[in-house]
Amino acid sequence: MPELAEVEVVRRNLETWWQGRAASQICIIDEDLLEDTAPDDLEEALLRPLKHPHRRGKYLICHLDGGQSVVFHFRMTGKIIRCDEAAPKYARLSWHIPTVGWLVFKDQRRLGRAQLFNEEELADYEPLRKMGPEPGELTVEYLRQKCSDRRLLKTALLDQSVVAGVGNIAISELFWRLRFAPEVKCGHVDDDEMKKLIDEMPRYFDEIIARSMADEVMYVEEANMQNIFQVYRRDGEQCPRCGAPIDKKTVGGRTSYYCPQCQP
Ligand SMILES: [Zn+2]
């Protein structure tokens, strides 16, 4: 499932493939992708050059010449890839960039969305308006103010209004790196540990982005996918730090992977 890092990989690819260029042909394969946007409007907009792709949390905002923006949300399985054909398996929307190829919104579970906004609508779009700061912009004071002592740290960090872009994978990985117990409450993390978390978050995402750069970003849930994570989906395997078997349990409604020895 895409989190900040995977969306950022797509953003960087679009910067290379699409920025400054206009599509010459558009295929809307699955109109359900568009929600409230009329297919004709999206087609017309995509014929304008891309000014800049911007990421905010797990959202990708493509600012087009003329003031409109297409906001992509990938949800579970969505992604944008470059392809030689317009309609590979699971394609929902494709647009052709001359000399580059087809850019294809591919989405096996069909939960992703692409919506067109003008400037005013974009400024008013609730998921973006309510989104908390990016992981690199946090302070201990801010987190303390947002997270009551009794709240699970995991739940607080997964709340996109507290911090943008963090998902369940990042939680397992960060908690393992910092030796935090999966069910630690905000009040049990002292200021030094909170500071370590704040410093580690952008570092973690930068590493995952660097390791994930490819024409097609891959999600760990996909078949035959190489697992680049240290504990996520590695239950039963040895902890890379101490050798104890990695375990998993449900915390805050989502599975946490952790080392019982390193994260007591
Ligand atoms: Zn361990």
PDB file of C-alpha atoms and ligand atoms in Angstrom:
ATOM      1  CA  MET A   1       0.000   0.000   0.000  1.00  0.00           C
ATOM      2  CA  PRO A   2       1.514   3.340  -1.019  1.00  0.00           C
ATOM      3  CA  GLU A   3       2.724   5.649   1.729  1.00  0.00           C
ATOM      4  CA  LEU A   4       4.692   8.882   1.469  1.00  0.00           C
ATOM      5  CA  ALA A   5       7.762   7.203  -0.055  1.00  0.00           C
ATOM      6  CA  GLU A   6       5.955   5.359  -2.852  1.00  0.00           C
ATOM      7  CA  VAL A   7       3.939   8.447  -3.841  1.00  0.00           C
ATOM      8  CA  GLU A   8       7.145  10.477  -3.880  1.00  0.00           C
ATOM      9  CA  VAL A   9       8.717   7.943  -6.278  1.00  0.00           C
ATOM     10  CA  VAL A  10       5.803   8.473  -8.677  1.00  0.00           C
ATOM     11  CA  ARG A  11       6.109  12.252  -8.263  1.00  0.00           C
ATOM     12  CA  ARG A  12       9.790  12.195  -9.180  1.00  0.00           C
ATOM     13  CA  ASN A  13       9.058  10.017 -12.201  1.00  0.00           C
ATOM     14  CA  LEU A  14       6.336  12.392 -13.393  1.00  0.00           C
ATOM     15  CA  GLU A  15       8.737  15.292 -13.030  1.00  0.00           C
ATOM     16  CA  THR A  16      11.045  13.508 -15.475  1.00  0.00           C
ATOM     17  CA  TRP A  17       8.404  12.180 -17.863  1.00  0.00           C
ATOM     18  CA  TRP A  18       5.658  14.776 -17.897  1.00  0.00           C
ATOM     19  CA  GLN A  19       6.753  18.163 -16.524  1.00  0.00           C
ATOM     20  CA  GLY A  20       6.781  20.822 -19.261  1.00  0.00           C
ATOM     21  CA  ARG A  21       5.051  18.476 -21.712  1.00  0.00           C
ATOM     22  CA  ALA A  22       1.447  18.019 -22.785  1.00  0.00           C
ATOM     23  CA  ALA A  23      -0.367  14.790 -23.532  1.00  0.00           C
ATOM     24  CA  SER A  24      -1.304  14.175 -27.160  1.00  0.00           C
ATOM     25  CA  GLN A  25      -3.907  11.479 -26.493  1.00  0.00           C
ATOM     26  CA  ILE A  26      -5.985  10.458 -23.494  1.00  0.00           C
ATOM     27  CA  CYS A  27      -7.823   7.190 -22.753  1.00  0.00           C
ATOM     28  CA  ILE A  28     -10.258   7.093 -19.869  1.00  0.00           C
ATOM     29  CA  ILE A  29     -10.731   3.383 -19.341  1.00  0.00           C
ATOM     30  CA  ASP A  30     -12.630   3.396 -16.033  1.00  0.00           C
ATOM     31  CA  GLU A  31     -14.752   6.470 -15.297  1.00  0.00           C
ATOM     32  CA  ASP A  32     -15.255   5.392 -11.669  1.00  0.00           C
ATOM     33  CA  LEU A  33     -11.727   6.657 -11.106  1.00  0.00           C
ATOM     34  CA  LEU A  34     -12.936  10.231 -11.596  1.00  0.00           C
ATOM     35  CA  GLU A  35     -15.560  10.581  -8.853  1.00  0.00           C
ATOM     36  CA  ASP A  36     -17.115  14.075  -9.442  1.00  0.00           C
ATOM     37  CA  THR A  37     -14.944  15.053 -12.413  1.00  0.00           C
ATOM     38  CA  ALA A  38     -16.542  14.926 -15.874  1.00  0.00           C
ATOM     39  CA  PRO A  39     -14.473  12.782 -18.280  1.00  0.00           C
ATOM     40  CA  ASP A  40     -14.491  15.565 -20.919  1.00  0.00           C
ATOM     41  CA  ASP A  41     -13.118  18.073 -18.427  1.00  0.00           C
ATOM     42  CA  LEU A  42     -10.296  15.768 -17.418  1.00  0.00           C
ATOM     43  CA  GLU A  43      -9.451  15.089 -21.063  1.00  0.00           C
ATOM     44  CA  GLU A  44      -9.319  18.781 -21.851  1.00  0.00           C
ATOM     45  CA  ALA A  45      -7.149  19.494 -18.805  1.00  0.00           C
ATOM     46  CA  LEU A  46      -4.667  16.713 -19.565  1.00  0.00           C
ATOM     47  CA  LEU A  47      -4.039  18.245 -22.999  1.00  0.00           C
ATOM     48  CA  ARG A  48      -2.279  21.131 -21.214  1.00  0.00           C
ATOM     49  CA  PRO A  49       1.372  20.824 -20.173  1.00  0.00           C
ATOM     50  CA  LEU A  50       2.209  19.808 -16.613  1.00  0.00           C
ATOM     51  CA  LYS A  51       3.710  22.724 -14.710  1.00  0.00           C
ATOM     52  CA  HIS A  52       4.775  20.812 -11.637  1.00  0.00           C
ATOM     53  CA  PRO A  53       3.928  17.616  -9.734  1.00  0.00           C
ATOM     54  CA  HIS A  54       3.643  18.203  -6.008  1.00  0.00           C
ATOM     55  CA  ARG A  55       3.248  15.625  -3.219  1.00  0.00           C
ATOM     56  CA  ARG A  56       1.352  16.288  -0.029  1.00  0.00           C
ATOM     57  CA  GLY A  57       1.150  13.315   2.348  1.00  0.00           C
ATOM     58  CA  LYS A  58      -0.067  10.409   0.219  1.00  0.00           C
ATOM     59  CA  TYR A  59      -1.660  12.698  -2.396  1.00  0.00           C
ATOM     60  CA  LEU A  60      -0.098  13.672  -5.712  1.00  0.00           C
ATOM     61  CA  ILE A  61      -1.137  17.076  -7.050  1.00  0.00           C
ATOM     62  CA  CYS A  62      -0.331  17.757 -10.692  1.00  0.00           C
ATOM     63  CA  HIS A  63      -0.525  21.482 -11.439  1.00  0.00           C
ATOM     64  CA  LEU A  64      -1.336  22.065 -15.107  1.00  0.00           C
ATOM     65  CA  ASP A  65      -0.868  25.150 -17.270  1.00  0.00           C
ATOM     66  CA  GLY A  66      -3.951  27.309 -16.998  1.00  0.00           C
ATOM     67  CA  GLY A  67      -4.515  26.873 -13.251  1.00  0.00           C
ATOM     68  CA  GLN A  68      -6.227  23.496 -12.972  1.00  0.00           C
ATOM     69  CA  SER A  69      -4.776  20.556 -11.043  1.00  0.00           C
ATOM     70  CA  VAL A  70      -5.347  16.830 -11.141  1.00  0.00           C
ATOM     71  CA  VAL A  71      -5.166  15.270  -7.690  1.00  0.00           C
ATOM     72  CA  PHE A  72      -4.284  11.588  -7.639  1.00  0.00           C
ATOM     73  CA  HIS A  73      -4.912   9.419  -4.597  1.00  0.00           C
ATOM     74  CA  PHE A  74      -3.611   5.887  -4.933  1.00  0.00           C
ATOM     75  CA  ARG A  75      -5.262   4.292  -1.884  1.00  0.00           C
ATOM     76  CA  MET A  76      -4.470   0.523  -1.837  1.00  0.00           C
ATOM     77  CA  THR A  77      -2.970  -0.444  -5.191  1.00  0.00           C
ATOM     78  CA  GLY A  78      -2.970   2.646  -7.435  1.00  0.00           C
ATOM     79  CA  LYS A  79       0.202   3.877  -9.137  1.00  0.00           C
ATOM     80  CA  ILE A  80       1.281   5.703 -12.283  1.00  0.00           C
ATOM     81  CA  ILE A  81       3.713   3.886 -14.541  1.00  0.00           C
ATOM     82  CA  ARG A  82       5.275   4.477 -17.930  1.00  0.00           C
ATOM     83  CA  CYS A  83       4.302   1.948 -20.552  1.00  0.00           C
ATOM     84  CA  ASP A  84       4.483   1.251 -24.302  1.00  0.00           C
ATOM     85  CA  GLU A  85       0.766   0.511 -24.517  1.00  0.00           C
ATOM     86  CA  ALA A  86      -2.279   2.487 -23.413  1.00  0.00           C
ATOM     87  CA  ALA A  87      -4.152  -0.300 -21.671  1.00  0.00           C
ATOM     88  CA  PRO A  88      -1.984  -2.811 -19.838  1.00  0.00           C
ATOM     89  CA  LYS A  89      -3.693  -4.986 -17.211  1.00  0.00           C
ATOM     90  CA  TYR A  90      -5.451  -2.941 -14.475  1.00  0.00           C
ATOM     91  CA  ALA A  91      -5.123   0.345 -16.418  1.00  0.00           C
ATOM     92  CA  ARG A  92      -7.843   2.885 -15.519  1.00  0.00           C
ATOM     93  CA  LEU A  93      -6.543   6.045 -17.230  1.00  0.00           C
ATOM     94  CA  SER A  94      -3.765   6.612 -19.756  1.00  0.00           C
ATOM     95  CA  TRP A  95      -2.311   9.693 -21.377  1.00  0.00           C
ATOM     96  CA  HIS A  96       0.342   9.726 -24.071  1.00  0.00           C
ATOM     97  CA  ILE A  97       3.361  12.015 -23.787  1.00  0.00           C
ATOM     98  CA  PRO A  98       5.151  12.263 -27.151  1.00  0.00           C
ATOM     99  CA  THR A  99       8.683  10.749 -27.110  1.00  0.00           C
ATOM    100  CA  VAL A 100       8.098   9.471 -23.539  1.00  0.00           C
ATOM    101  CA  GLY A 101       5.304   6.927 -23.921  1.00  0.00           C
ATOM    102  CA  TRP A 102       2.019   6.198 -22.186  1.00  0.00           C
ATOM    103  CA  LEU A 103       1.581   7.269 -18.594  1.00  0.00           C
ATOM    104  CA  VAL A 104      -0.853   4.786 -17.093  1.00  0.00           C
ATOM    105  CA  PHE A 105      -2.814   4.959 -13.850  1.00  0.00           C
ATOM    106  CA  LYS A 106      -2.859   1.299 -12.923  1.00  0.00           C
ATOM    107  CA  ASP A 107      -4.946   0.081 -10.013  1.00  0.00           C
ATOM    108  CA  GLN A 108      -5.799  -3.540  -9.401  1.00  0.00           C
ATOM    109  CA  ARG A 109      -8.303  -2.946  -6.570  1.00  0.00           C
ATOM    110  CA  ARG A 110      -9.827   0.137  -8.239  1.00  0.00           C
ATOM    111  CA  LEU A 111      -9.985   2.217  -5.053  1.00  0.00           C
ATOM    112  CA  GLY A 112      -7.734   5.030  -6.307  1.00  0.00           C
ATOM    113  CA  ARG A 113      -9.064   8.377  -7.483  1.00  0.00           C
ATOM    114  CA  ALA A 114      -8.153  11.145  -9.944  1.00  0.00           C
ATOM    115  CA  GLN A 115     -10.002  14.434  -9.569  1.00  0.00           C
ATOM    116  CA  LEU A 116      -9.762  17.756 -11.358  1.00  0.00           C
ATOM    117  CA  PHE A 117      -9.817  21.010  -9.382  1.00  0.00           C
ATOM    118  CA  ASN A 118      -9.502  24.703 -10.131  1.00  0.00           C
ATOM    119  CA  GLU A 119      -7.366  26.795  -7.772  1.00  0.00           C
ATOM    120  CA  GLU A 120     -10.213  27.670  -5.425  1.00  0.00           C
ATOM    121  CA  GLU A 121     -11.522  24.126  -5.205  1.00  0.00           C
ATOM    122  CA  LEU A 122      -8.026  22.837  -4.536  1.00  0.00           C
ATOM    123  CA  ALA A 123      -7.493  25.321  -1.704  1.00  0.00           C
ATOM    124  CA  ASP A 124     -10.783  24.129  -0.247  1.00  0.00           C
ATOM    125  CA  TYR A 125     -10.259  20.361  -0.720  1.00  0.00           C
ATOM    126  CA  GLU A 126     -10.757  18.922   2.729  1.00  0.00           C
ATOM    127  CA  PRO A 127      -8.231  16.051   2.806  1.00  0.00           C
ATOM    128  CA  LEU A 128      -5.469  18.515   1.903  1.00  0.00           C
ATOM    129  CA  ARG A 129      -6.770  21.379   4.022  1.00  0.00           C
ATOM    130  CA  LYS A 130      -6.936  19.199   7.140  1.00  0.00           C
ATOM    131  CA  MET A 131      -3.592  17.491   6.589  1.00  0.00           C
ATOM    132  CA  GLY A 132      -0.897  17.838   9.233  1.00  0.00           C
ATOM    133  CA  PRO A 133       2.708  18.809   8.513  1.00  0.00           C
ATOM    134  CA  GLU A 134       5.100  16.617   6.536  1.00  0.00           C
ATOM    135  CA  PRO A 135       7.416  14.349   8.611  1.00  0.00           C
ATOM    136  CA  GLY A 136      10.357  16.737   8.094  1.00  0.00           C
ATOM    137  CA  GLU A 137       8.453  19.661   9.613  1.00  0.00           C
ATOM    138  CA  LEU A 138       7.596  18.291  13.068  1.00  0.00           C
ATOM    139  CA  THR A 139       8.624  19.534  16.496  1.00  0.00           C
ATOM    140  CA  VAL A 140       8.330  17.837  19.897  1.00  0.00           C
ATOM    141  CA  GLU A 141       6.031  20.652  21.104  1.00  0.00           C
ATOM    142  CA  TYR A 142       3.709  20.161  18.144  1.00  0.00           C
ATOM    143  CA  LEU A 143       3.432  16.387  18.666  1.00  0.00           C
ATOM    144  CA  ARG A 144       2.851  16.804  22.400  1.00  0.00           C
ATOM    145  CA  GLN A 145       0.053  19.234  21.681  1.00  0.00           C
ATOM    146  CA  LYS A 146      -1.558  16.926  19.087  1.00  0.00           C
ATOM    147  CA  CYS A 147      -1.190  13.645  21.002  1.00  0.00           C
ATOM    148  CA  SER A 148      -2.827  13.170  24.360  1.00  0.00           C
ATOM    149  CA  ASP A 149      -0.761  11.069  26.776  1.00  0.00           C
ATOM    150  CA  ARG A 150      -3.213   8.162  26.694  1.00  0.00           C
ATOM    151  CA  ARG A 151      -3.374   7.895  22.913  1.00  0.00           C
ATOM    152  CA  LEU A 152      -1.424   5.111  21.200  1.00  0.00           C
ATOM    153  CA  LEU A 153       1.589   6.650  19.491  1.00  0.00           C
ATOM    154  CA  LYS A 154       0.870   4.441  16.493  1.00  0.00           C
ATOM    155  CA  THR A 155      -2.697   5.722  16.149  1.00  0.00           C
ATOM    156  CA  ALA A 156      -1.549   9.320  16.520  1.00  0.00           C
ATOM    157  CA  LEU A 157       1.080   8.976  13.795  1.00  0.00           C
ATOM    158  CA  LEU A 158      -1.334   7.246  11.398  1.00  0.00           C
ATOM    159  CA  ASP A 159      -3.730  10.183  11.795  1.00  0.00           C
ATOM    160  CA  GLN A 160      -3.095  12.269   8.656  1.00  0.00           C
ATOM    161  CA  SER A 161      -4.194  15.423  10.475  1.00  0.00           C
ATOM    162  CA  VAL A 162      -1.300  14.919  12.918  1.00  0.00           C
ATOM    163  CA  VAL A 163       1.423  14.063  10.391  1.00  0.00           C
ATOM    164  CA  ALA A 164       1.109  13.581   6.629  1.00  0.00           C
ATOM    165  CA  GLY A 165       2.095  10.484   4.682  1.00  0.00           C
ATOM    166  CA  VAL A 166       2.870   8.004   7.473  1.00  0.00           C
ATOM    167  CA  GLY A 167       1.344   4.553   7.010  1.00  0.00           C
ATOM    168  CA  ASN A 168       1.338   1.186   8.696  1.00  0.00           C
ATOM    169  CA  ILE A 169       4.610   0.063   7.114  1.00  0.00           C
ATOM    170  CA  ALA A 170       6.483   3.142   8.335  1.00  0.00           C
ATOM    171  CA  ILE A 171       5.136   2.597  11.846  1.00  0.00           C
ATOM    172  CA  SER A 172       6.541  -0.953  12.116  1.00  0.00           C
ATOM    173  CA  GLU A 173       9.869   0.088  10.632  1.00  0.00           C
ATOM    174  CA  LEU A 174      10.289   3.270  12.687  1.00  0.00           C
ATOM    175  CA  PHE A 175       9.258   1.630  15.947  1.00  0.00           C
ATOM    176  CA  TRP A 176      11.739  -1.187  15.318  1.00  0.00           C
ATOM    177  CA  ARG A 177      14.533   1.295  14.534  1.00  0.00           C
ATOM    178  CA  LEU A 178      13.795   3.287  17.702  1.00  0.00           C
ATOM    179  CA  ARG A 179      13.055   0.232  19.885  1.00  0.00           C
ATOM    180  CA  PHE A 180       9.552   1.471  20.706  1.00  0.00           C
ATOM    181  CA  ALA A 181       7.016  -1.131  21.817  1.00  0.00           C
ATOM    182  CA  PRO A 182       4.183  -1.439  19.250  1.00  0.00           C
ATOM    183  CA  GLU A 183       1.550  -0.387  21.795  1.00  0.00           C
ATOM    184  CA  VAL A 184       3.491   2.459  23.423  1.00  0.00           C
ATOM    185  CA  LYS A 185       1.313   5.405  24.457  1.00  0.00           C
ATOM    186  CA  CYS A 186       2.277   8.985  23.666  1.00  0.00           C
ATOM    187  CA  GLY A 187       2.675   9.769  27.385  1.00  0.00           C
ATOM    188  CA  HIS A 188       5.301   7.025  27.777  1.00  0.00           C
ATOM    189  CA  VAL A 189       7.611   8.492  25.124  1.00  0.00           C
ATOM    190  CA  ASP A 190       9.877  11.111  26.696  1.00  0.00           C
ATOM    191  CA  ASP A 191      11.037  14.255  24.878  1.00  0.00           C
ATOM    192  CA  ASP A 192      14.395  12.710  23.899  1.00  0.00           C
ATOM    193  CA  GLU A 193      12.662   9.717  22.335  1.00  0.00           C
ATOM    194  CA  MET A 194      10.121  11.960  20.613  1.00  0.00           C
ATOM    195  CA  LYS A 195      13.002  13.987  19.172  1.00  0.00           C
ATOM    196  CA  LYS A 196      14.650  10.782  17.912  1.00  0.00           C
ATOM    197  CA  LEU A 197      11.390   9.812  16.224  1.00  0.00           C
ATOM    198  CA  ILE A 198      11.107  13.239  14.576  1.00  0.00           C
ATOM    199  CA  ASP A 199      14.701  12.987  13.310  1.00  0.00           C
ATOM    200  CA  GLU A 200      14.309   9.392  12.124  1.00  0.00           C
ATOM    201  CA  MET A 201      11.096   9.860  10.143  1.00  0.00           C
ATOM    202  CA  PRO A 202      12.454  11.909   7.212  1.00  0.00           C
ATOM    203  CA  ARG A 203      15.610   9.784   7.197  1.00  0.00           C
ATOM    204  CA  TYR A 204      13.526   6.618   6.956  1.00  0.00           C
ATOM    205  CA  PHE A 205      11.404   7.958   4.105  1.00  0.00           C
ATOM    206  CA  ASP A 206      14.470   9.220   2.198  1.00  0.00           C
ATOM    207  CA  GLU A 207      16.015   5.742   2.407  1.00  0.00           C
ATOM    208  CA  ILE A 208      12.843   4.012   1.215  1.00  0.00           C
ATOM    209  CA  ILE A 209      12.431   6.519  -1.650  1.00  0.00           C
ATOM    210  CA  ALA A 210      16.024   5.924  -2.762  1.00  0.00           C
ATOM    211  CA  ARG A 211      15.547   2.151  -2.657  1.00  0.00           C
ATOM    212  CA  SER A 212      12.192   2.273  -4.440  1.00  0.00           C
ATOM    213  CA  MET A 213      13.098   4.471  -7.425  1.00  0.00           C
ATOM    214  CA  ALA A 214      12.066   2.613 -10.605  1.00  0.00           C
ATOM    215  CA  ASP A 215       9.829   3.202 -13.607  1.00  0.00           C
ATOM    216  CA  GLU A 216       7.203   1.139 -11.815  1.00  0.00           C
ATOM    217  CA  VAL A 217       7.128   1.588  -8.055  1.00  0.00           C
ATOM    218  CA  MET A 218       6.363  -1.771  -6.440  1.00  0.00           C
ATOM    219  CA  TYR A 219       4.291  -2.394  -3.325  1.00  0.00           C
ATOM    220  CA  VAL A 220       5.373  -5.019  -0.827  1.00  0.00           C
ATOM    221  CA  GLU A 221       1.943  -6.704  -0.992  1.00  0.00           C
ATOM    222  CA  GLU A 222       2.375  -7.470  -4.710  1.00  0.00           C
ATOM    223  CA  ALA A 223       3.161 -11.030  -5.759  1.00  0.00           C
ATOM    224  CA  ASN A 224       6.869 -11.903  -6.025  1.00  0.00           C
ATOM    225  CA  MET A 225       7.755  -8.508  -4.622  1.00  0.00           C
ATOM    226  CA  GLN A 226      11.110  -8.225  -2.916  1.00  0.00           C
ATOM    227  CA  ASN A 227      10.598  -7.067   0.675  1.00  0.00           C
ATOM    228  CA  ILE A 228      12.919  -4.097   1.286  1.00  0.00           C
ATOM    229  CA  PHE A 229      11.716  -3.646   4.871  1.00  0.00           C
ATOM    230  CA  GLN A 230      13.434  -4.873   8.007  1.00  0.00           C
ATOM    231  CA  VAL A 231      10.478  -6.135  10.026  1.00  0.00           C
ATOM    232  CA  TYR A 232       7.316  -5.392   8.026  1.00  0.00           C
ATOM    233  CA  ARG A 233       5.752  -8.697   6.868  1.00  0.00           C
ATOM    234  CA  ARG A 234       8.735 -10.610   8.235  1.00  0.00           C
ATOM    235  CA  ASP A 235       7.059 -12.447  11.125  1.00  0.00           C
ATOM    236  CA  GLY A 236       8.925 -15.645  11.969  1.00  0.00           C
ATOM    237  CA  GLU A 237      12.160 -14.354  10.437  1.00  0.00           C
ATOM    238  CA  GLN A 238      15.165 -13.278  12.503  1.00  0.00           C
ATOM    239  CA  CYS A 239      15.418  -9.716  13.784  1.00  0.00           C
ATOM    240  CA  PRO A 240      18.278  -8.101  11.800  1.00  0.00           C
ATOM    241  CA  ARG A 241      19.597  -6.609  15.055  1.00  0.00           C
ATOM    242  CA  CYS A 242      19.357  -9.347  17.691  1.00  0.00           C
ATOM    243  CA  GLY A 243      18.311 -12.519  15.830  1.00  0.00           C
ATOM    244  CA  ALA A 244      15.123 -13.129  17.830  1.00  0.00           C
ATOM    245  CA  PRO A 245      12.090 -14.068  15.736  1.00  0.00           C
ATOM    246  CA  ILE A 246       9.991 -11.136  14.495  1.00  0.00           C
ATOM    247  CA  ASP A 247       6.428 -11.257  15.739  1.00  0.00           C
ATOM    248  CA  LYS A 248       3.214  -9.486  14.775  1.00  0.00           C
ATOM    249  CA  LYS A 249       0.128  -8.305  16.598  1.00  0.00           C
ATOM    250  CA  THR A 250      -2.834  -6.035  16.004  1.00  0.00           C
ATOM    251  CA  VAL A 251      -2.405  -2.596  17.559  1.00  0.00           C
ATOM    252  CA  GLY A 252      -4.912   0.180  16.926  1.00  0.00           C
ATOM    253  CA  GLY A 253      -6.730  -2.050  14.440  1.00  0.00           C
ATOM    254  CA  ARG A 254      -3.723  -2.585  12.144  1.00  0.00           C
ATOM    255  CA  THR A 255      -0.976  -5.223  12.190  1.00  0.00           C
ATOM    256  CA  SER A 256       2.310  -4.206  13.776  1.00  0.00           C
ATOM    257  CA  TYR A 257       5.487  -6.194  13.116  1.00  0.00           C
ATOM    258  CA  TYR A 258       8.096  -5.994  15.850  1.00  0.00           C
ATOM    259  CA  CYS A 259      10.927  -7.729  17.658  1.00  0.00           C
ATOM    260  CA  PRO A 260       9.779  -8.837  21.139  1.00  0.00           C
ATOM    261  CA  GLN A 261      13.379  -8.688  22.364  1.00  0.00           C
ATOM    262  CA  CYS A 262      14.353  -5.233  20.991  1.00  0.00           C
ATOM    263  CA  GLN A 263      10.971  -3.638  21.564  1.00  0.00           C
ATOM    264  CA  PRO A 264       9.782  -4.855  24.986  1.00  0.00           C
TER     265      PRO A 264
HETATM  266 ZN    ZN B   1      15.580  -7.690  17.870  1.00  0.00          ZN
END
